[in-house]
Short mmCIF file of C-alpha atoms in Angstrom, two decimals:
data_model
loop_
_atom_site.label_atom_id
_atom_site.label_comp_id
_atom_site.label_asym_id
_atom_site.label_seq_id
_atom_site.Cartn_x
_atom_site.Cartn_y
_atom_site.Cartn_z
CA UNK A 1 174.93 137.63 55.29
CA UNK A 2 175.00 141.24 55.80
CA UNK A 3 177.76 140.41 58.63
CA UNK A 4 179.81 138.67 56.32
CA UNK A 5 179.44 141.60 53.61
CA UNK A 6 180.69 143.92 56.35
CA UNK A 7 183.63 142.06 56.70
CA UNK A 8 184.44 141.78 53.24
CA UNK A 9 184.43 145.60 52.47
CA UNK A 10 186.56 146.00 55.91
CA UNK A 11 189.17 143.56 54.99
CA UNK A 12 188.84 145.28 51.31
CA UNK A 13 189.75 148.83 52.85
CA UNK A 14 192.63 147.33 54.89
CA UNK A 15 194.06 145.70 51.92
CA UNK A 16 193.72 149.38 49.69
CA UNK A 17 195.13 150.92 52.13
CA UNK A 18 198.23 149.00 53.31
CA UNK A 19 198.87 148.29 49.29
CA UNK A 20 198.94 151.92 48.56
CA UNK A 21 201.46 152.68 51.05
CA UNK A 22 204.55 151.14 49.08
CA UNK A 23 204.09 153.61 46.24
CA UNK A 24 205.14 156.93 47.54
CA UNK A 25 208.54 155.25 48.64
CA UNK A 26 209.11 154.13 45.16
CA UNK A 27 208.16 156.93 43.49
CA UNK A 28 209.95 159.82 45.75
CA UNK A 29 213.25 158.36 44.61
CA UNK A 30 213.06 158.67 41.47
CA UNK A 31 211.62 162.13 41.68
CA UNK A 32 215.13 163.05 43.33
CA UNK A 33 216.94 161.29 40.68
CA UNK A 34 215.71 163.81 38.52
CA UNK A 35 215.65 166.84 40.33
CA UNK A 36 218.46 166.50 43.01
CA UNK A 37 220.07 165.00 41.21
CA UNK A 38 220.92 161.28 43.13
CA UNK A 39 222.52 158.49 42.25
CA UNK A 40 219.17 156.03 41.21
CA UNK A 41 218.23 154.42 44.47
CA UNK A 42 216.12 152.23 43.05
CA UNK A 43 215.53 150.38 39.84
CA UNK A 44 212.79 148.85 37.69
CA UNK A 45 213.43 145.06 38.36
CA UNK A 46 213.43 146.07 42.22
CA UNK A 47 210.30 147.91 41.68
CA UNK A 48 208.83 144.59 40.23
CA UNK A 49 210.58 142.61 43.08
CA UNK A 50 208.55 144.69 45.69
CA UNK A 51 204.96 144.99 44.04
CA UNK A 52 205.09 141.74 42.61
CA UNK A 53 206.55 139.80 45.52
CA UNK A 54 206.22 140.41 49.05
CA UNK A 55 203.77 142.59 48.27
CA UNK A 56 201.41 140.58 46.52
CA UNK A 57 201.70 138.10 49.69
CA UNK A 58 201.48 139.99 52.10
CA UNK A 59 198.34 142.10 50.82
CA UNK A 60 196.10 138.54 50.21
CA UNK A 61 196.30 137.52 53.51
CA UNK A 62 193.26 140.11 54.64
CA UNK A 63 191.15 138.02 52.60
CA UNK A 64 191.17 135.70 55.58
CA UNK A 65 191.47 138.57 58.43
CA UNK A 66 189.00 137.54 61.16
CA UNK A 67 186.81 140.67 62.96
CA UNK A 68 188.46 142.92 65.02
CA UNK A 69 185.73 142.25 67.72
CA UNK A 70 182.76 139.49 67.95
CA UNK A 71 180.13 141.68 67.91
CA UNK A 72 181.25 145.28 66.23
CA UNK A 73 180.76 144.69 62.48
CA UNK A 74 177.00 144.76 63.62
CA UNK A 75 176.88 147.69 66.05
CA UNK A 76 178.51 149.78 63.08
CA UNK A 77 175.88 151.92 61.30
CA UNK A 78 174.90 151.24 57.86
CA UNK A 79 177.45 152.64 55.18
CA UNK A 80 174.88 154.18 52.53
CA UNK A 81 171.83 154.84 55.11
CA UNK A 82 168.53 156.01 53.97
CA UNK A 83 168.44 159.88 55.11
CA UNK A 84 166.47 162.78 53.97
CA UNK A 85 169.77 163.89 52.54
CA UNK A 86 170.26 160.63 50.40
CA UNK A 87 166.92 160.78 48.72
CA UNK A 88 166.84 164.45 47.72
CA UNK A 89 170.35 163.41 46.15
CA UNK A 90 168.71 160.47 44.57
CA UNK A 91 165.60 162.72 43.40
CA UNK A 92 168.41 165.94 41.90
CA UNK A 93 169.84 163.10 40.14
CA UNK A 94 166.72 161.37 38.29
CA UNK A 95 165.74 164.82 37.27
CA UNK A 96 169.47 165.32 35.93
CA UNK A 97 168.94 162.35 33.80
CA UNK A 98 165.68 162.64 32.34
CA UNK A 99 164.24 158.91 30.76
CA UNK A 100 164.32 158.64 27.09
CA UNK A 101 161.67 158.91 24.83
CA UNK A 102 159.31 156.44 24.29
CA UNK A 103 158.25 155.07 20.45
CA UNK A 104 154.37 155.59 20.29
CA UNK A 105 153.68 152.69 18.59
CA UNK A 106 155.42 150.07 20.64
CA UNK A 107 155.40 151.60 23.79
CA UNK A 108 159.11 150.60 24.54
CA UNK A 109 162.19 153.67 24.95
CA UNK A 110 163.80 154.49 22.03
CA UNK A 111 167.44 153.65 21.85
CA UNK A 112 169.84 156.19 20.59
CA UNK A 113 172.06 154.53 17.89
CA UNK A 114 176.00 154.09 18.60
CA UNK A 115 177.10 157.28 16.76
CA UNK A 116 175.16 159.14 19.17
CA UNK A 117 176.04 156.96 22.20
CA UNK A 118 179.39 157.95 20.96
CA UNK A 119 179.08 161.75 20.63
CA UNK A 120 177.10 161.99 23.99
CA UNK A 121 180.24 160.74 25.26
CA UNK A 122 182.67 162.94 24.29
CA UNK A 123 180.13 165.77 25.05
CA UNK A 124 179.68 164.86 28.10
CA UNK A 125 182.68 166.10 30.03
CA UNK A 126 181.67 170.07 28.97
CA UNK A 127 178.32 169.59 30.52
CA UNK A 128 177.19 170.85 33.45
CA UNK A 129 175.31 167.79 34.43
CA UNK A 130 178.43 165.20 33.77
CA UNK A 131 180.72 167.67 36.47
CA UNK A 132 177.23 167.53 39.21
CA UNK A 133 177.19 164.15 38.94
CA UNK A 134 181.13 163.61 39.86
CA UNK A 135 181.67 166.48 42.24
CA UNK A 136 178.45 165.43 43.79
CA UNK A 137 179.82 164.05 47.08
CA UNK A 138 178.10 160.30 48.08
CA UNK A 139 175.96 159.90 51.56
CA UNK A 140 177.46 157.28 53.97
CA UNK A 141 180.97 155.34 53.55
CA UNK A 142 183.14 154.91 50.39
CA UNK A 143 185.64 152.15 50.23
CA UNK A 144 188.65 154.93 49.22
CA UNK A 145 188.30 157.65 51.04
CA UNK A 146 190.11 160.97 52.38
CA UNK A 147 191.38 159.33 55.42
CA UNK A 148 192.63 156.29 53.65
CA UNK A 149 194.41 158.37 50.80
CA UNK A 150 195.65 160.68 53.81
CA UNK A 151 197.42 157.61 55.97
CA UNK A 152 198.63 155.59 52.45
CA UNK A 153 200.15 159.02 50.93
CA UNK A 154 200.86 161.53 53.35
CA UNK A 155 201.39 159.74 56.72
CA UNK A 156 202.96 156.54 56.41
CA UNK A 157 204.19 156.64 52.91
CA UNK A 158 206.13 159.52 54.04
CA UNK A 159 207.67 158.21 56.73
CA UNK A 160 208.33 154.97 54.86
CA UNK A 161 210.29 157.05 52.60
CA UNK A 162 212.01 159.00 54.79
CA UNK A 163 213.47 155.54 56.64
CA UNK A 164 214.85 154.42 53.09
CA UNK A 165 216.28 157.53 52.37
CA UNK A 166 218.12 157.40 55.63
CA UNK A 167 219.24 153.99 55.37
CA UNK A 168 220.49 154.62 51.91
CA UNK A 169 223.10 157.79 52.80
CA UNK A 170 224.01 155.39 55.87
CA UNK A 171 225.15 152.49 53.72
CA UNK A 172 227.03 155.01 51.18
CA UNK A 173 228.58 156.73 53.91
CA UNK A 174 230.07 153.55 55.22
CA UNK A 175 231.57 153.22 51.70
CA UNK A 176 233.14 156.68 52.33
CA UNK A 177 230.58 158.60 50.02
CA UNK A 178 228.75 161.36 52.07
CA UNK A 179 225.40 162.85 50.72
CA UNK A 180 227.31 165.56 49.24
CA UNK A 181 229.46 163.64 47.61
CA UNK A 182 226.68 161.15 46.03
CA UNK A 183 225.03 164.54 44.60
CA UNK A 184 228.20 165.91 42.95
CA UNK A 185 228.90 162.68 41.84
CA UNK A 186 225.25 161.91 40.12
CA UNK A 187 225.12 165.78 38.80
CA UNK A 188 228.53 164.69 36.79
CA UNK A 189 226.58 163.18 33.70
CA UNK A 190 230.09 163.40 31.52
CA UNK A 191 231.44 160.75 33.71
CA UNK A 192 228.84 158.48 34.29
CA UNK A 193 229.69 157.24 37.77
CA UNK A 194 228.12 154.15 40.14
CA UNK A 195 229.07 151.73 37.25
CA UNK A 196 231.64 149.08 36.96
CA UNK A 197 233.91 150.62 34.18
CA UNK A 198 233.43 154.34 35.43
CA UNK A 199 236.61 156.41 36.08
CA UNK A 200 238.04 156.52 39.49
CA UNK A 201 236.74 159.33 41.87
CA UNK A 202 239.13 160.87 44.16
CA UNK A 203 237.63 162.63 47.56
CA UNK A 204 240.01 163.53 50.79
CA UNK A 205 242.55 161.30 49.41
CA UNK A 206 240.66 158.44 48.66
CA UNK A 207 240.31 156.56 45.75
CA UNK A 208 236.91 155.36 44.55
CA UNK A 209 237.28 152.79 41.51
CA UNK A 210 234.65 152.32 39.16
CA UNK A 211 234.03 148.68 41.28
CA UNK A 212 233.81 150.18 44.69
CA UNK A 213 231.48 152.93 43.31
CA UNK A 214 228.74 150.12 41.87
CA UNK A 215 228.83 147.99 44.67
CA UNK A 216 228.63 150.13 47.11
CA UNK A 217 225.31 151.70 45.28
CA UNK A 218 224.27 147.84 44.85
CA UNK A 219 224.53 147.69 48.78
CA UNK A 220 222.35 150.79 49.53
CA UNK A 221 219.75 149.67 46.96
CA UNK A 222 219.59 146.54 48.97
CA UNK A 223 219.37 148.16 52.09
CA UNK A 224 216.28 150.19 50.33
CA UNK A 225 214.50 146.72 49.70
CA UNK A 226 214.79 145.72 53.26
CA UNK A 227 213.72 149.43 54.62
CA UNK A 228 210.24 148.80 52.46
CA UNK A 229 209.66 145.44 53.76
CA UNK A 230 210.25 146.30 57.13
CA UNK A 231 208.25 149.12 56.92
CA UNK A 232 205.42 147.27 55.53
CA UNK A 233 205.44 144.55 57.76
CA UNK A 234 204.57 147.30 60.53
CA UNK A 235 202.08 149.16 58.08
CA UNK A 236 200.41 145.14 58.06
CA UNK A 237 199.75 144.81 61.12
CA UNK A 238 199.04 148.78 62.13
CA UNK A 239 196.15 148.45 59.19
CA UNK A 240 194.77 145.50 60.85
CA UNK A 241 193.48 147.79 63.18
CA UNK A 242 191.04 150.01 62.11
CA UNK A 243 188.48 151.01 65.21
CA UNK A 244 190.87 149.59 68.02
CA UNK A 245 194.57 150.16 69.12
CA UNK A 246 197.16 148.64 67.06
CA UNK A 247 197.93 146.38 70.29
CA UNK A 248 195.86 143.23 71.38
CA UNK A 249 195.75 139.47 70.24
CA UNK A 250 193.14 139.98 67.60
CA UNK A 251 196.57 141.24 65.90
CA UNK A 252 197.91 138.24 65.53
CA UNK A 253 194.76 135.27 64.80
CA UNK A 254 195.31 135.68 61.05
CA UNK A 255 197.95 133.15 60.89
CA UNK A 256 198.28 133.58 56.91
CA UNK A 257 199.64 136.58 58.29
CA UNK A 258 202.93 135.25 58.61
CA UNK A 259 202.95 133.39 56.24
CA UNK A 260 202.78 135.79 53.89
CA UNK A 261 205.15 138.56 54.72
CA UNK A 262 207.53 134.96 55.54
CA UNK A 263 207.45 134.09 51.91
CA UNK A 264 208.54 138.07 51.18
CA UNK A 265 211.31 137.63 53.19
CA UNK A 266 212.49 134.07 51.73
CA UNK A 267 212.17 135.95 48.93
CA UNK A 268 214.25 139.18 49.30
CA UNK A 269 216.82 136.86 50.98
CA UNK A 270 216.89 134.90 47.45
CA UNK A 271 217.43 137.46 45.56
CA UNK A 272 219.93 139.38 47.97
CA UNK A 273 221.97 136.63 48.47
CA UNK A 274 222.21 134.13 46.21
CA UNK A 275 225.59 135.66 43.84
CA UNK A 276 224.08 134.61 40.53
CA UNK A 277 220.76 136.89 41.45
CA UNK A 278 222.85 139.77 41.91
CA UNK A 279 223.54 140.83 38.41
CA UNK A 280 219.57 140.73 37.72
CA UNK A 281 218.06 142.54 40.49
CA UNK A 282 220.96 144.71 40.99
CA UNK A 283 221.37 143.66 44.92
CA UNK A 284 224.38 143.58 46.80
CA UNK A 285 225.21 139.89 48.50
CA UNK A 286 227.88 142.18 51.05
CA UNK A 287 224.91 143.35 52.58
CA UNK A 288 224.59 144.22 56.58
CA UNK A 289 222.03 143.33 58.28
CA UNK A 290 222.53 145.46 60.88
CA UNK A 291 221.11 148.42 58.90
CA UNK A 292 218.47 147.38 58.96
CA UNK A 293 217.52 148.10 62.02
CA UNK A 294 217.48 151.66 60.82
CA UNK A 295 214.11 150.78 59.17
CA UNK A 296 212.87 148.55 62.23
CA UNK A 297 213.54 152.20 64.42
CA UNK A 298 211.18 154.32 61.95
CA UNK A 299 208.97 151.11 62.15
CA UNK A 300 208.50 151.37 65.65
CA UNK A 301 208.06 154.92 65.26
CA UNK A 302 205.40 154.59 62.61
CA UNK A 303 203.70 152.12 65.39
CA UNK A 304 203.48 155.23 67.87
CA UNK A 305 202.36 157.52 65.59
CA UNK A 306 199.47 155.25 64.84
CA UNK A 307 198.45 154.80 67.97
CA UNK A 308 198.20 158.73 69.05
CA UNK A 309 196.58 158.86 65.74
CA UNK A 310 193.74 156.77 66.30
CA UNK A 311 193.42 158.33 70.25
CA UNK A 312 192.73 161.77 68.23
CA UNK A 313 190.50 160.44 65.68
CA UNK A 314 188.78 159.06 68.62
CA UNK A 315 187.85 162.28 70.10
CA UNK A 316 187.38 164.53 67.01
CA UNK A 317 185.23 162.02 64.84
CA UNK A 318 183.87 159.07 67.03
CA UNK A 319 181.67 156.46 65.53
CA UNK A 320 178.33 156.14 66.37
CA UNK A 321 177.67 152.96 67.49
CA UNK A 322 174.16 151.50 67.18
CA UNK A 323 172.68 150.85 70.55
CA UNK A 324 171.92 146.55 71.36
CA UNK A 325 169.03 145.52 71.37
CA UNK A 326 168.54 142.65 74.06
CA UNK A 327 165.53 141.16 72.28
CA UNK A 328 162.44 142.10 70.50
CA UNK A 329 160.07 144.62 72.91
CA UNK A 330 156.39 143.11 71.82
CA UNK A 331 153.36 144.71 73.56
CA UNK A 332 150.20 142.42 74.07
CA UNK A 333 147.67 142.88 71.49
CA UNK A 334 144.11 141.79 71.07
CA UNK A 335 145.61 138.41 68.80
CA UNK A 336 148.04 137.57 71.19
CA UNK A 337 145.99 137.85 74.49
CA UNK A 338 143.03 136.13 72.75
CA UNK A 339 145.58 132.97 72.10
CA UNK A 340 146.73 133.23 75.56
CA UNK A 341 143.31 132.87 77.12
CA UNK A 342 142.89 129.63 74.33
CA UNK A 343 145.85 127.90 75.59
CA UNK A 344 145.03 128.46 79.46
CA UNK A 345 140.89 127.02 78.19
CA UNK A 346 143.01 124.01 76.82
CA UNK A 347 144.94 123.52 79.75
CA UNK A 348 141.90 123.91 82.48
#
């Protein structure tokens, strides 16, 4: 039991944190729609495509993730141990939180009625005892931590983002629209370009019709969608591993695994192309996949920084394993060594 708990709260933490990751490269994007400006890299149906698609797959599958090892959930220490620490929080807190008063007559608390249930509550965050209570930091292991915000927001959400936004200029600049161009373009708000009946847009000669503008934003947005998945089919596996190298069979014994981030595919491939799709989800059916290997690069890249990542954490913060005990060390006693001496009587 207390194996199989340990494996559900691991396989919890994997599934925060690889489901987190997708959000700072949809957000980002439309932060520099705003402020940049850009043209909009990404839309609302897309958004739903990713969180409510592959996503969604991919991220139940670590309800069936086997152990990295046979034998480590049980060598880890316990995550809310009983220390001297824990109990003197436990102790500050009870006398935080004194018991209510008792009814002399029954003997039984009194309960406050819901008007003052009601103003206790909105009291409560301009006390001094409501702020100790949540800035009172917890003994022993959280499921969302600092280093799981850290690797979800700042780590590989970053670089996730950073591979879209590549791919992106790289698909408009085959279309002939540099970054520069795209900027000038998007800061224009009296023309309203990237749509099918905006005016032409002349640059070095060329002639960009309202047609060649959309579709060639349709086609980066697409290549956007495949940079995610990609990305997140590396992030999958890399958050499989938690105390080992993201290298090793153990990897790959999850079968549902594939199955899930399959169906993702199947289904960005549906709605990329498949013509009739294209109008809804605002995808681009002309799309190359050979830019996508843009986002496999940064993939592989986000693989290496993993692993030099975990080789540090190793030597700054290692875990403390608990020693194995081989069996249970019983000295002889007065009990036992009188029903020795019985059973050699018996035997005699």
């Amino acid at each position: 039991g207390i194996e199989e708990g340990r494996l559900i709260f691991a396989n919890l933490k994997k599934s925060i944190r690889y489901t987190v990751t997708h959000s700072i490269p949809e957000v980002i994007p439309q932060i520099l729609y705003i402020i940049v400006p850009l043209p909009p890299m990404i839309t609302s149906i897309m958004i739903l495509v990713i969180d409510l698609g592959f996503e969604v797959l991919a991220a139940l599958t670590y309800a069936w993730e086997p152990p990295e090892s046979s034998n480590g959930l049980m060598k880890l220490p316990p995550r809310k141990p009983v220390t001297m620490r824990s109990i003197a929080m436990l102790r500050a807190r009870a006398l935080r939180h004194p018991p209510p008063p008792i009814d002399p007559h029954t003997g039984q608390p009194i309960k406050p009625s819901r008007i003052s249930r009601a103003l206790a509550a909105v009291k409560a965050p301009f006390t001094r005892v409501w702020w100790q209570d949540r800035l009172e930091r917890p003994e022993g292991e959280i499921l969302v931590d600092g280093e799981l915000l850290s690797w979800s927001y700042l780590e590989a959400g970053v670089l996730s983002t950073i591979s879209l936004i590549v791919v992106f200029f790289v698909v408009l600049n085959h279309h002939g629209i540099s970054p520069r161009q795209a900027r000038l373009m998007a800061k224009d708000t009296s023309q309203n370009y990237f749509n099918k009946d905006s005016p032409d847009y002349t640059y070095n000669g060329r002639i960009f019709t309202g047609d060649q503008q959309f579709y060639a934003l349709n086609e980066a947005r697409t290549g956007i969608m495949f940079s995610i998945y990609i990305m997140q089919v590396f992030n999958l596996f890399i958050c499989k591993a938690r105390f080992r190298l993201p290298f090793g069979k153990f990897m790959f014994r999850n079968v549902r695994t594939f199955y899930g981030f399959g169906a993702g595919l199947v289904l960005l491939l549906i709605v990329t192309y498949i013509p009739p799709l294209n109008t809804v989800f605002n995808s681009s059916y002309k799309s190359i996949p050979l830019y996508w290997l843009i986002a496999v690069g940064f993939g592989c890249l986000l693989l290496a920084y993993a692993t030099g990542r975990m080789l540090v954490l190793r030597k700054s913060k290692p875990i403390q394993w608990n020693q194995t005990i081989d069996g249970l060390h019983m000295h002889p006693t007065i009990w036992s060594m009188r029903q020795r001496t019985k059973s050699i009587d018996v035997v005699v």
